[in-house]
Every structure is written in C-alpha cells, then in structure tokens.
Amino acid sequence: GAGVSQSPSNKVTEKGKDVELRCDPISGHTALYWYRQSLGQGLEFLIYFQGNSAPDKSGLPSDRFSAERTGGSVSTLTIQRTQQEDSAVYLCASSLASGGWNTEAFFGQGTRLTVV
Amino acid sequence: AQSVTQLGSHVSVSEGALVLLRCNYSSSVPPYLFWYVQYPNQGLQLLLKYTSAATLVKGINGFEAEFKKSETSFHLTKPSAHMSDAAEYFCAVSEGNTDKLIFGTGTRLQVFP
C-alpha cells in the first residue's frame, strides 16, 4: 500500500484479555517502530525493529507486552492480560532507515485500544 | 541515551502572532532533530528535520527551526500564526547512525481569532 496501515482502527477489550495489533509498513522500509500515545503522555517509545538486527525492546512497559516482525515486513504488537492503564492509541511507523540523517518516519493512523 | 524536552504542553496565540514552540535535546553524539505535527484526527507527519547541513531549517506551512548547539535547542517558529496551524507538535531526536526516534511529550498549539 501507499502508507502505513494499522488494524484494527479501534479495539475494545475486557480487562484480562489478550489483544493483537497489526502494522503493515510501507514496502521497502526496513525500520519499524511502535509507540503508545496517551493523553498528556506524548509519544512513548515501545519497540524498534531495524532490518535483521535484534529489536530494541527498551520501551516495552512490562513483560505483558511483546512484538514480532515476520519476514521483515508485517509486525504484530501483543498485549497479554490487558489492564485499564493499557488504554491508549498505539501508533506504528516505518522508515527507510538509511542511517539517522535521513530518518523520516511515516506513521499509520493508529489503533485506539480501550480496556473496559 | 538521547531525549527531548518540550517546554509547555499548551501554547495559545492570536491569529497573526508569532508562534514559538520550545524543544531542548540531550544527546551524547551529534543529533538529528525533527518536528512532527499531528492535526486533529489525523496521523503524524514530518514538518521539518535538521541533518547538520544548515542550522536554520525551513519546513512546510511557513514553519522553521534553528539548531543551537550551545543551547542544545531546536525551537520551532512561525512569524504569523494561522487558524489552520492549530495542532499538536512533537519534537524528536535520533542519534548517530541509529534510526531510533525518541519523541517529546508534545505541545498543543491553539490559535485564537
């Protein structure tokens, strides 16, 4: 597709259930990012994939959060045993990853997660 | 590790007035700096970026930002605000040869008629 695609756009789940959020990056982009946007919290870095390198998971808030990227393309962010504080908009972005100076991250529209 | 601080979570200006959104960075190596904008109910898009070619960077919609190493700042300005500039603005930094992007907490700009 032309841009970063995220699905679903909205997800309402019950506390304690697991959820999977999907991201389809722009074709050819080797870097992929997940961020969480909460009211008043800005964009919180979660995880970063760069080509075949080990992902930078330093932003994942707890071991209930995990992400994978299959075949260097599609990524799935999984939240296990969801809690109310997990409610937020989860944003995915991708970039060409040409080494810092040319980083322009293209963002998807996000998945709004509501835990009830 | 790199980080950015945006002073002021909300800024309000009158239409036609100067816009100044502040961003300070922390980086152990020369940084690459970015401003992104998020219009209401839209995704984030790149406004401008600093890549060391020039300290004054011009972006879309009349915005510009100046990199000041001595002040570790990358403030965003626009001489004359327009109603359509109302949005949330995020400063971001990436470090060295990594593409890891770290964002600030954002500044919401309101423009009054």
Coordinates of C-alpha atoms in Angstrom, one line a residue:
Chain A
G1 CA 0.0 0.0 0.0
A2 CA 0.9 3.6 -0.2
G3 CA 1.2 4.2 3.5
V4 CA 1.5 2.5 6.9
S5 CA -1.6 0.5 7.6
Q6 CA -2.8 -0.5 11.1
S7 CA -5.6 -2.7 12.1
P8 CA -7.9 -2.7 13.8
S9 CA -8.5 1.1 13.9
N10 CA -10.5 0.6 17.2
K11 CA -10.4 -2.2 19.7
V12 CA -12.5 -2.6 22.8
T13 CA -11.5 -5.4 25.1
E14 CA -12.2 -6.7 28.5
K15 CA -9.7 -6.4 31.2
G16 CA -7.6 -9.6 31.4
K17 CA -8.0 -10.5 27.7
D18 CA -5.1 -10.6 25.2
V19 CA -5.1 -8.3 22.2
E20 CA -3.1 -8.3 18.9
L21 CA -2.5 -5.1 17.0
R22 CA -1.2 -5.3 13.4
C23 CA 1.0 -3.0 11.4
D24 CA 1.8 -3.2 7.7
P25 CA 4.7 -0.8 6.9
I26 CA 5.5 0.9 3.7
S27 CA 7.0 -1.6 1.2
G28 CA 10.8 -1.4 1.3
H29 CA 11.0 0.3 4.7
T30 CA 13.4 -1.7 6.9
A31 CA 12.8 0.2 10.2
L32 CA 9.6 -0.2 12.1
Y33 CA 8.5 1.5 15.3
W34 CA 5.8 1.1 17.8
Y35 CA 4.7 4.0 20.0
R36 CA 2.0 4.5 22.6
Q37 CA 0.1 7.8 22.7
S38 CA -1.8 8.5 25.9
L39 CA -3.4 11.8 26.9
G40 CA -0.8 14.0 28.3
Q41 CA 2.0 11.5 27.9
G42 CA 3.1 12.3 24.4
L43 CA 4.6 9.5 22.2
E44 CA 6.0 6.8 24.3
F45 CA 8.6 4.6 22.5
L46 CA 7.8 0.9 22.8
I47 CA 9.9 -1.1 20.4
Y48 CA 12.1 -0.6 17.3
F49 CA 12.9 -3.1 14.6
Q50 CA 15.8 -2.5 12.2
G51 CA 16.3 -5.0 9.4
N52 CA 17.6 -8.3 10.7
S53 CA 19.1 -6.8 13.9
A54 CA 17.7 -7.7 17.3
P55 CA 14.9 -5.4 18.1
D56 CA 15.3 -2.6 20.7
K57 CA 12.7 -3.5 23.3
S58 CA 13.8 -1.0 25.8
G59 CA 10.5 0.9 25.8
L60 CA 8.2 -2.0 26.5
P61 CA 6.5 -1.2 29.8
S62 CA 6.1 -4.8 31.1
D63 CA 6.5 -8.4 30.1
R64 CA 2.8 -8.4 29.1
F65 CA 3.9 -6.5 26.0
S66 CA 5.7 -8.2 23.1
A67 CA 6.1 -7.6 19.4
E68 CA 7.4 -9.5 16.4
R69 CA 8.1 -8.7 12.9
T70 CA 7.7 -11.5 10.4
G71 CA 9.8 -11.6 7.2
G72 CA 11.0 -8.1 7.8
S73 CA 7.6 -6.7 7.0
V74 CA 4.3 -7.0 8.9
S75 CA 4.5 -6.5 12.7
T76 CA 2.2 -7.6 15.5
L77 CA 2.1 -6.0 18.9
T78 CA 0.6 -8.3 21.5
I79 CA -0.6 -7.2 24.9
Q80 CA -1.4 -10.1 27.3
R81 CA -3.8 -9.8 30.2
T82 CA -4.8 -6.3 29.4
Q83 CA -5.2 -3.7 32.1
Q84 CA -7.1 -0.5 32.1
E85 CA -3.9 1.5 32.0
D86 CA -3.1 0.0 28.7
S87 CA -5.9 2.1 27.1
A88 CA -4.2 4.3 24.6
V89 CA -3.6 4.9 20.9
Y90 CA -0.9 2.6 19.6
L91 CA 1.0 4.0 16.7
C92 CA 3.2 2.2 14.2
A93 CA 5.7 3.9 11.9
S94 CA 8.2 2.8 9.3
S95 CA 11.2 4.4 7.7
L96 CA 13.9 3.7 5.1
A97 CA 16.5 3.5 7.8
S98 CA 19.4 5.0 5.9
G99 CA 21.3 5.9 9.0
G100 CA 19.9 8.7 11.1
W101 CA 20.2 11.7 8.9
N102 CA 17.5 10.7 6.5
T103 CA 15.2 9.2 9.0
E104 CA 11.7 10.2 8.2
A105 CA 9.2 8.1 10.0
F106 CA 5.8 7.6 8.3
F107 CA 3.0 6.9 10.7
G108 CA -0.1 4.9 10.5
Q109 CA -3.5 6.2 11.8
G110 CA -3.1 4.1 14.9
T111 CA -5.2 1.6 16.8
R112 CA -7.3 3.1 19.6
L113 CA -7.4 0.4 22.4
T114 CA -9.9 0.7 25.2
V115 CA -9.8 -1.7 28.0
V116 CA -13.0 -2.0 30.0
Chain B
A1 CA 20.7 7.9 25.6
Q2 CA 19.0 10.6 23.6
S3 CA 16.0 12.5 24.9
V4 CA 14.0 15.7 24.2
T5 CA 12.1 18.1 26.4
Q6 CA 9.3 20.2 25.2
L7 CA 8.6 23.1 27.4
G8 CA 4.9 24.0 27.6
S9 CA 2.3 21.4 27.0
H10 CA -0.1 24.1 25.7
V11 CA 0.6 27.3 23.8
S12 CA -2.0 29.8 22.8
V13 CA -1.5 32.6 20.3
S14 CA -3.7 35.0 18.4
E15 CA -4.0 34.7 14.6
G16 CA -1.1 36.6 13.1
A17 CA 1.1 36.4 16.1
L18 CA 4.5 34.8 16.4
V19 CA 4.5 31.1 17.1
L20 CA 7.3 29.7 19.3
L21 CA 7.4 26.1 20.4
R22 CA 10.4 25.1 22.5
C23 CA 12.4 21.9 22.3
N24 CA 15.6 21.0 24.1
Y25 CA 17.5 17.8 23.4
S26 CA 20.0 15.6 25.1
S27 CA 22.4 13.6 23.1
S28 CA 25.9 12.1 23.5
V29 CA 26.6 12.4 19.8
P30 CA 25.6 15.0 17.2
P31 CA 21.9 14.5 16.9
Y32 CA 19.4 14.5 14.1
L33 CA 16.3 16.5 15.1
F34 CA 12.8 16.5 13.8
W35 CA 9.5 18.3 14.3
Y36 CA 6.3 16.4 13.6
V37 CA 2.8 17.8 13.5
Q38 CA -0.5 16.0 14.3
Y39 CA -3.6 17.8 13.1
P40 CA -6.9 16.9 14.8
N41 CA -8.0 13.3 13.9
Q42 CA -5.0 12.8 11.6
G43 CA -1.8 10.9 11.8
L44 CA 1.6 12.4 12.4
Q45 CA 3.5 14.0 9.6
L46 CA 7.0 15.4 9.3
L47 CA 7.2 19.2 9.4
L48 CA 11.0 19.6 9.1
K49 CA 14.3 18.0 10.0
Y50 CA 17.8 19.0 11.0
T51 CA 20.6 17.0 9.4
S52 CA 23.6 19.2 10.0
A53 CA 23.6 20.7 6.5
A54 CA 22.3 24.1 7.8
T55 CA 21.4 25.3 11.3
L56 CA 18.2 27.1 10.1
V57 CA 15.8 24.6 8.7
K58 CA 12.7 25.5 6.8
G59 CA 9.7 23.3 6.7
I60 CA 6.2 23.1 5.4
N61 CA 3.5 25.7 6.0
G62 CA 5.9 28.5 6.8
F63 CA 7.5 26.9 9.9
E64 CA 11.2 26.9 10.6
A65 CA 13.5 25.8 13.3
E66 CA 17.0 26.8 14.3
F67 CA 19.6 24.3 15.7
K68 CA 21.6 25.9 18.5
K69 CA 24.3 23.5 19.8
S70 CA 25.4 25.9 22.6
E71 CA 21.8 25.9 24.0
T72 CA 21.0 22.3 22.9
S73 CA 17.8 23.7 21.5
F74 CA 15.8 23.2 18.3
H75 CA 12.8 25.6 18.8
L76 CA 10.1 25.8 16.2
T77 CA 8.8 29.2 15.0
K78 CA 6.4 30.7 12.5
P79 CA 6.2 34.5 12.1
S80 CA 2.4 34.7 11.7
A81 CA 0.0 32.1 13.1
H82 CA -2.9 30.9 11.0
M83 CA -6.0 29.2 12.4
S84 CA -5.1 26.1 10.4
D85 CA -1.9 25.8 12.5
A86 CA -3.9 24.5 15.5
A87 CA -2.5 21.1 16.1
E88 CA -0.1 19.1 18.4
Y89 CA 3.6 19.4 17.6
F90 CA 6.2 16.9 18.6
C91 CA 9.9 17.3 18.7
A92 CA 12.0 14.2 18.1
V93 CA 15.7 13.1 18.1
S94 CA 17.6 10.3 16.6
E95 CA 21.2 9.7 17.4
G96 CA 24.3 8.8 15.4
N97 CA 23.8 6.0 12.9
T98 CA 20.7 4.7 14.5
D99 CA 17.2 5.4 13.3
K100 CA 15.6 5.0 16.7
L101 CA 13.4 8.1 17.2
I102 CA 12.6 9.4 20.6
F103 CA 9.8 11.9 20.9
G104 CA 8.9 14.7 23.4
T105 CA 5.6 14.9 25.2
G106 CA 4.2 17.3 22.6
T107 CA 2.9 20.9 22.6
R108 CA -0.7 21.6 21.7
L109 CA -1.0 24.9 19.8
Q110 CA -4.2 26.8 19.9
V111 CA -4.8 29.8 17.6
F112 CA -7.5 32.3 18.5
P113 CA -9.1 34.7 16.0

